[in-house]
PDB file of C-alpha atoms in Angstrom:
ATOM      1  CA  GLY F 885      55.129  -8.767  -3.905  1.00 89.00           C
ATOM      2  CA  HIS F 886      54.450 -12.455  -3.574  1.00 94.00           C
ATOM      3  CA  THR F 887      51.717 -14.798  -4.741  1.00 95.00           C
ATOM      4  CA  LEU F 888      49.824 -16.410  -1.866  1.00 96.00           C
ATOM      5  CA  LEU F 889      49.199 -20.130  -2.322  1.00 97.00           C
ATOM      6  CA  GLN F 890      46.672 -21.550   0.131  1.00 97.00           C
ATOM      7  CA  ILE F 891      46.133 -25.282   0.524  1.00 97.00           C
ATOM      8  CA  SER F 892      43.531 -26.912   2.743  1.00 96.00           C
ATOM      9  CA  CYS F 893      43.355 -30.713   2.874  1.00 95.00           C
ATOM     10  CA  LYS F 894      43.667 -33.837   5.017  1.00 94.00           C
ATOM     11  CA  HIS F 895      47.036 -34.159   6.696  1.00 93.00           C
ATOM     12  CA  ARG F 896      49.142 -37.143   5.661  1.00 90.00           C
ATOM     13  CA  LYS F 897      52.711 -38.304   5.656  1.00 87.00           C
ATOM     14  CA  ALA F 898      54.976 -36.441   3.183  1.00 90.00           C
ATOM     15  CA  LEU F 899      52.336 -33.817   2.314  1.00 93.00           C
ATOM     16  CA  LEU F 900      54.781 -30.934   2.588  1.00 94.00           C
ATOM     17  CA  TYR F 901      57.366 -32.902   0.585  1.00 93.00           C
ATOM     18  CA  ASP F 902      54.864 -33.376  -2.262  1.00 93.00           C
ATOM     19  CA  VAL F 903      53.886 -29.691  -2.276  1.00 96.00           C
ATOM     20  CA  MET F 904      57.494 -28.489  -2.277  1.00 95.00           C
ATOM     21  CA  ARG F 905      58.475 -31.024  -4.982  1.00 93.00           C
ATOM     22  CA  ILE F 906      55.796 -29.668  -7.310  1.00 93.00           C
ATOM     23  CA  LEU F 907      56.837 -26.070  -6.623  1.00 95.00           C
ATOM     24  CA  LYS F 908      60.459 -27.011  -7.325  1.00 93.00           C
ATOM     25  CA  ASP F 909      59.480 -28.730 -10.592  1.00 91.00           C
ATOM     26  CA  PHE F 910      57.667 -25.532 -11.617  1.00 93.00           C
ATOM     27  CA  HIS F 911      60.788 -23.475 -10.730  1.00 94.00           C
ATOM     28  CA  ILE F 912      58.884 -21.618  -8.030  1.00 96.00           C
ATOM     29  CA  GLN F 913      60.622 -20.136  -4.997  1.00 96.00           C
ATOM     30  CA  THR F 914      59.022 -20.195  -1.553  1.00 96.00           C
ATOM     31  CA  ALA F 915      59.744 -17.063   0.473  1.00 95.00           C
ATOM     32  CA  TYR F 916      57.683 -17.883   3.556  1.00 96.00           C
ATOM     33  CA  GLY F 917      55.301 -20.560   4.670  1.00 96.00           C
ATOM     34  CA  ARG F 918      52.969 -21.443   7.514  1.00 97.00           C
ATOM     35  CA  LEU F 919      51.432 -24.825   8.256  1.00 96.00           C
ATOM     36  CA  SER F 920      48.507 -25.157  10.683  1.00 96.00           C
ATOM     37  CA  LEU F 921      47.258 -28.503  11.943  1.00 95.00           C
ATOM     38  CA  LEU F 922      43.501 -28.379  12.418  1.00 95.00           C
ATOM     39  CA  PRO F 923      41.061 -30.677  14.231  1.00 89.00           C
ATOM     40  CA  GLU F 924      39.970 -33.941  12.604  1.00 92.00           C
ATOM     41  CA  GLY F 925      43.289 -34.431  10.791  1.00 92.00           C
ATOM     42  CA  ASN F 926      43.066 -31.436   8.474  1.00 95.00           C
ATOM     43  CA  VAL F 927      45.853 -29.022   7.616  1.00 97.00           C
ATOM     44  CA  GLU F 928      46.098 -25.535   6.129  1.00 97.00           C
ATOM     45  CA  ILE F 929      49.250 -24.441   4.332  1.00 97.00           C
ATOM     46  CA  ASP F 930      49.928 -20.827   3.370  1.00 98.00           C
ATOM     47  CA  LEU F 931      52.932 -20.254   1.104  1.00 97.00           C
ATOM     48  CA  PHE F 932      54.208 -16.965  -0.269  1.00 97.00           C
ATOM     49  CA  ILE F 933      55.742 -17.883  -3.601  1.00 97.00           C
ATOM     50  CA  LEU F 934      57.584 -16.269  -6.510  1.00 96.00           C
ATOM     51  CA  GLN F 935      58.536 -17.310 -10.016  1.00 95.00           C
ATOM     52  CA  ALA F 936      62.193 -18.063 -10.726  1.00 93.00           C
ATOM     53  CA  ASP F 937      62.635 -14.463 -11.915  1.00 94.00           C
ATOM     54  CA  GLY F 938      61.464 -13.165  -8.505  1.00 93.00           C
ATOM     55  CA  LYS F 939      58.079 -11.901  -9.737  1.00 94.00           C
ATOM     56  CA  LYS F 940      54.525 -12.760  -8.740  1.00 95.00           C
ATOM     57  CA  ILE F 941      52.689 -15.439 -10.678  1.00 95.00           C
ATOM     58  CA  VAL F 942      50.115 -13.410 -12.607  1.00 94.00           C
ATOM     59  CA  ASP F 943      49.562 -15.655 -15.626  1.00 94.00           C
ATOM     60  CA  GLU F 944      46.164 -17.311 -15.003  1.00 95.00           C
ATOM     61  CA  GLN F 945      47.005 -20.362 -17.124  1.00 96.00           C
ATOM     62  CA  ARG F 946      50.193 -20.975 -15.106  1.00 95.00           C
ATOM     63  CA  GLN F 947      48.199 -20.582 -11.867  1.00 95.00           C
ATOM     64  CA  LYS F 948      45.585 -23.084 -13.065  1.00 96.00           C
ATOM     65  CA  THR F 949      48.234 -25.562 -14.207  1.00 95.00           C
ATOM     66  CA  LEU F 950      50.050 -25.277 -10.873  1.00 96.00           C
ATOM     67  CA  CYS F 951      46.831 -25.731  -8.876  1.00 96.00           C
ATOM     68  CA  SER F 952      45.772 -28.713 -10.986  1.00 95.00           C
ATOM     69  CA  CYS F 953      49.147 -30.388 -10.552  1.00 93.00           C
ATOM     70  CA  LEU F 954      49.145 -29.704  -6.782  1.00 96.00           C
ATOM     71  CA  GLN F 955      45.629 -31.084  -6.437  1.00 95.00           C
ATOM     72  CA  MET F 956      46.560 -34.279  -8.298  1.00 92.00           C
ATOM     73  CA  GLU F 957      49.729 -34.835  -6.256  1.00 91.00           C
ATOM     74  CA  ILE F 958      48.008 -34.064  -2.942  1.00 93.00           C
ATOM     75  CA  LEU F 959      45.150 -36.465  -3.660  1.00 92.00           C
ATOM     76  CA  HIS F 960      47.241 -39.206  -5.348  1.00 90.00           C
ATOM     77  CA  PRO F 961      50.932 -38.959  -4.420  1.00 91.00           C
ATOM     78  CA  ILE F 962      51.418 -42.706  -4.842  1.00 93.00           C
ATOM     79  CA  ARG F 963      49.643 -44.865  -7.387  1.00 95.00           C
ATOM     80  CA  ALA F 964      49.149 -48.482  -6.343  1.00 97.00           C
ATOM     81  CA  VAL F 965      47.346 -51.490  -7.775  1.00 96.00           C
ATOM     82  CA  VAL F 966      47.405 -55.215  -7.048  1.00 96.00           C
ATOM     83  CA  ILE F 967      47.130 -57.433 -10.133  1.00 94.00           C
ATOM     84  CA  ASN F 968      47.163 -61.122 -11.042  1.00 90.00           C
ATOM     85  CA  ARG F 969      49.858 -62.164 -13.494  1.00 86.00           C
ATOM     86  CA  GLY F 970      49.178 -65.816 -14.083  1.00 82.00           C
ATOM     87  CA  PRO F 971      50.076 -67.633 -10.885  1.00 82.00           C
ATOM     88  CA  ASP F 972      51.715 -64.497  -9.421  1.00 86.00           C
ATOM     89  CA  ILE F 973      50.142 -61.657  -7.456  1.00 92.00           C
ATOM     90  CA  GLU F 974      51.931 -58.340  -7.956  1.00 95.00           C
ATOM     91  CA  LEU F 975      51.662 -55.009  -6.230  1.00 97.00           C
ATOM     92  CA  LEU F 976      52.645 -52.173  -8.560  1.00 97.00           C
ATOM     93  CA  VAL F 977      53.516 -48.850  -6.938  1.00 97.00           C
ATOM     94  CA  ALA F 978      54.314 -45.791  -9.059  1.00 96.00           C
ATOM     95  CA  THR F 979      55.670 -42.443  -7.903  1.00 94.00           C
ATOM     96  CA  PRO F 980      56.664 -39.440 -10.007  1.00 92.00           C
ATOM     97  CA  ILE F 981      60.345 -38.548 -10.299  1.00 92.00           C
ATOM     98  CA  GLU F 982      61.397 -34.973  -9.571  1.00 89.00           C
ATOM     99  CA  ALA F 983      62.622 -32.784 -12.417  1.00 85.00           C
ATOM    100  CA  ASN F 984      66.174 -33.149 -11.038  1.00 87.00           C
ATOM    101  CA  GLY F 985      65.974 -36.956 -11.369  1.00 89.00           C
ATOM    102  CA  CYS F 986      65.458 -37.822  -7.686  1.00 90.00           C
ATOM    103  CA  GLY F 987      62.832 -40.360  -6.751  1.00 90.00           C
ATOM    104  CA  ARG F 988      60.489 -40.175  -3.776  1.00 90.00           C
ATOM    105  CA  PRO F 989      62.352 -41.114  -0.585  1.00 90.00           C
ATOM    106  CA  GLN F 990      61.447 -44.176   1.499  1.00 92.00           C
ATOM    107  CA  VAL F 991      58.957 -45.745  -0.921  1.00 94.00           C
ATOM    108  CA  LEU F 992      60.408 -49.211  -0.464  1.00 94.00           C
ATOM    109  CA  TYR F 993      60.467 -48.838   3.332  1.00 95.00           C
ATOM    110  CA  ASP F 994      56.925 -47.430   3.552  1.00 94.00           C
ATOM    111  CA  VAL F 995      55.392 -50.088   1.300  1.00 96.00           C
ATOM    112  CA  THR F 996      57.131 -53.008   3.001  1.00 95.00           C
ATOM    113  CA  ARG F 997      56.078 -51.612   6.396  1.00 95.00           C
ATOM    114  CA  VAL F 998      52.444 -51.587   5.248  1.00 95.00           C
ATOM    115  CA  LEU F 999      52.704 -55.088   3.811  1.00 95.00           C
ATOM    116  CA  ARG F1000      54.252 -56.333   7.037  1.00 93.00           C
ATOM    117  CA  SER F1001      51.435 -54.785   9.081  1.00 93.00           C
ATOM    118  CA  LEU F1002      48.976 -56.639   6.817  1.00 92.00           C
ATOM    119  CA  GLU F1003      51.016 -59.842   7.331  1.00 91.00           C
ATOM    120  CA  ILE F1004      51.746 -60.153   3.608  1.00 92.00           C
ATOM    121  CA  CYS F1005      55.084 -61.631   2.587  1.00 91.00           C
ATOM    122  CA  VAL F1006      57.146 -60.328  -0.327  1.00 94.00           C
ATOM    123  CA  PHE F1007      59.124 -62.717  -2.490  1.00 94.00           C
ATOM    124  CA  LYS F1008      60.870 -60.159  -4.690  1.00 95.00           C
ATOM    125  CA  VAL F1009      60.922 -56.419  -5.472  1.00 96.00           C
ATOM    126  CA  ASP F1010      62.050 -54.723  -8.685  1.00 96.00           C
ATOM    127  CA  MET F1011      62.217 -51.006  -9.439  1.00 96.00           C
ATOM    128  CA  GLU F1012      62.381 -49.484 -12.899  1.00 96.00           C
ATOM    129  CA  ARG F1013      62.026 -45.984 -14.287  1.00 96.00           C
ATOM    130  CA  HIS F1014      59.536 -45.357 -17.070  1.00 95.00           C
ATOM    131  CA  LEU F1015      58.719 -42.321 -19.177  1.00 93.00           C
ATOM    132  CA  ILE F1016      54.941 -41.969 -19.391  1.00 88.00           C
ATOM    133  CA  GLY F1017      53.748 -38.963 -21.355  1.00 86.00           C
ATOM    134  CA  ASP F1018      56.086 -36.147 -20.399  1.00 86.00           C
ATOM    135  CA  ARG F1019      56.880 -37.486 -16.909  1.00 88.00           C
ATOM    136  CA  GLN F1020      59.305 -39.994 -15.496  1.00 93.00           C
ATOM    137  CA  TRP F1021      58.022 -42.477 -12.924  1.00 95.00           C
ATOM    138  CA  GLU F1022      59.605 -44.954 -10.558  1.00 96.00           C
ATOM    139  CA  VAL F1023      57.604 -48.161 -10.688  1.00 97.00           C
ATOM    140  CA  TYR F1024      58.106 -50.705  -7.928  1.00 97.00           C
ATOM    141  CA  ARG F1025      56.938 -54.267  -8.593  1.00 97.00           C
ATOM    142  CA  PHE F1026      56.382 -56.364  -5.468  1.00 97.00           C
ATOM    143  CA  LEU F1027      55.879 -60.080  -6.044  1.00 96.00           C
ATOM    144  CA  LEU F1028      53.606 -61.119  -3.163  1.00 95.00           C
ATOM    145  CA  ILE F1029      53.415 -64.527  -1.543  1.00 90.00           C
ATOM    146  CA  GLU F1030      49.970 -65.896  -0.891  1.00 80.00           C
ATOM    147  CA  SER F1031      49.589 -67.803   2.371  1.00 74.00           C
ATOM    148  CA  SER F1032      47.028 -70.431   3.278  1.00 70.00           C
ATOM    149  CA  ASP F1033      45.215 -68.056   5.654  1.00 74.00           C
ATOM    150  CA  GLN F1034      45.202 -65.050   3.324  1.00 75.00           C
ATOM    151  CA  VAL F1035      43.832 -65.249  -0.211  1.00 79.00           C
ATOM    152  CA  LEU F1036      45.240 -62.375  -2.265  1.00 85.00           C
ATOM    153  CA  THR F1037      43.171 -63.134  -5.368  1.00 80.00           C
ATOM    154  CA  SER F1038      39.976 -61.677  -3.885  1.00 86.00           C
ATOM    155  CA  SER F1039      39.175 -58.237  -5.313  1.00 89.00           C
ATOM    156  CA  HIS F1040      38.297 -56.951  -1.827  1.00 92.00           C
ATOM    157  CA  THR F1041      41.708 -57.991  -0.452  1.00 91.00           C
ATOM    158  CA  ARG F1042      43.549 -56.510  -3.445  1.00 92.00           C
ATOM    159  CA  SER F1043      41.664 -53.204  -3.081  1.00 94.00           C
ATOM    160  CA  HIS F1044      42.391 -53.133   0.646  1.00 94.00           C
ATOM    161  CA  ILE F1045      46.134 -53.675   0.080  1.00 95.00           C
ATOM    162  CA  ALA F1046      46.320 -50.935  -2.560  1.00 95.00           C
ATOM    163  CA  GLU F1047      44.370 -48.500  -0.356  1.00 95.00           C
ATOM    164  CA  GLN F1048      46.644 -49.143   2.637  1.00 95.00           C
ATOM    165  CA  VAL F1049      49.743 -48.536   0.496  1.00 95.00           C
ATOM    166  CA  ARG F1050      48.303 -45.270  -0.833  1.00 92.00           C
ATOM    167  CA  SER F1051      47.392 -43.956   2.620  1.00 85.00           C
TER     168      SER F1051
END
């Protein structure tokens, strides 16, 4: 038999990628899955899963840990914050690295696309990997250029930028 994992949430880009990445990190196999798009931008995902040894997941602590991790990654797949560093305004974007060492695809593209849509120029981008707790993260640092018609030091503007990057 299989363990049925049911997920109901708002649909967003890379949702299925995030779910499957977490399952892979937990060494969980997916035997069958169904994704249903619902009205108002919601989605339901049903996955029939097995442990690496081919057995159902019966350990309640493992189930709770898996659900907690899925909930966190579904709600916050990308962490983003805009900060002042002296005269510079930086956008920091952090994404978890998979257990196999691969980073999230298209982060640089997606973030620069959002910044372009907001008409914000980027002077420089750096990416580094950091070990925080027991997890590795890719942290992108975007040095933003403030223009005369857009003041990036306002807390409202910084919050808006970070929210757009996360969505």
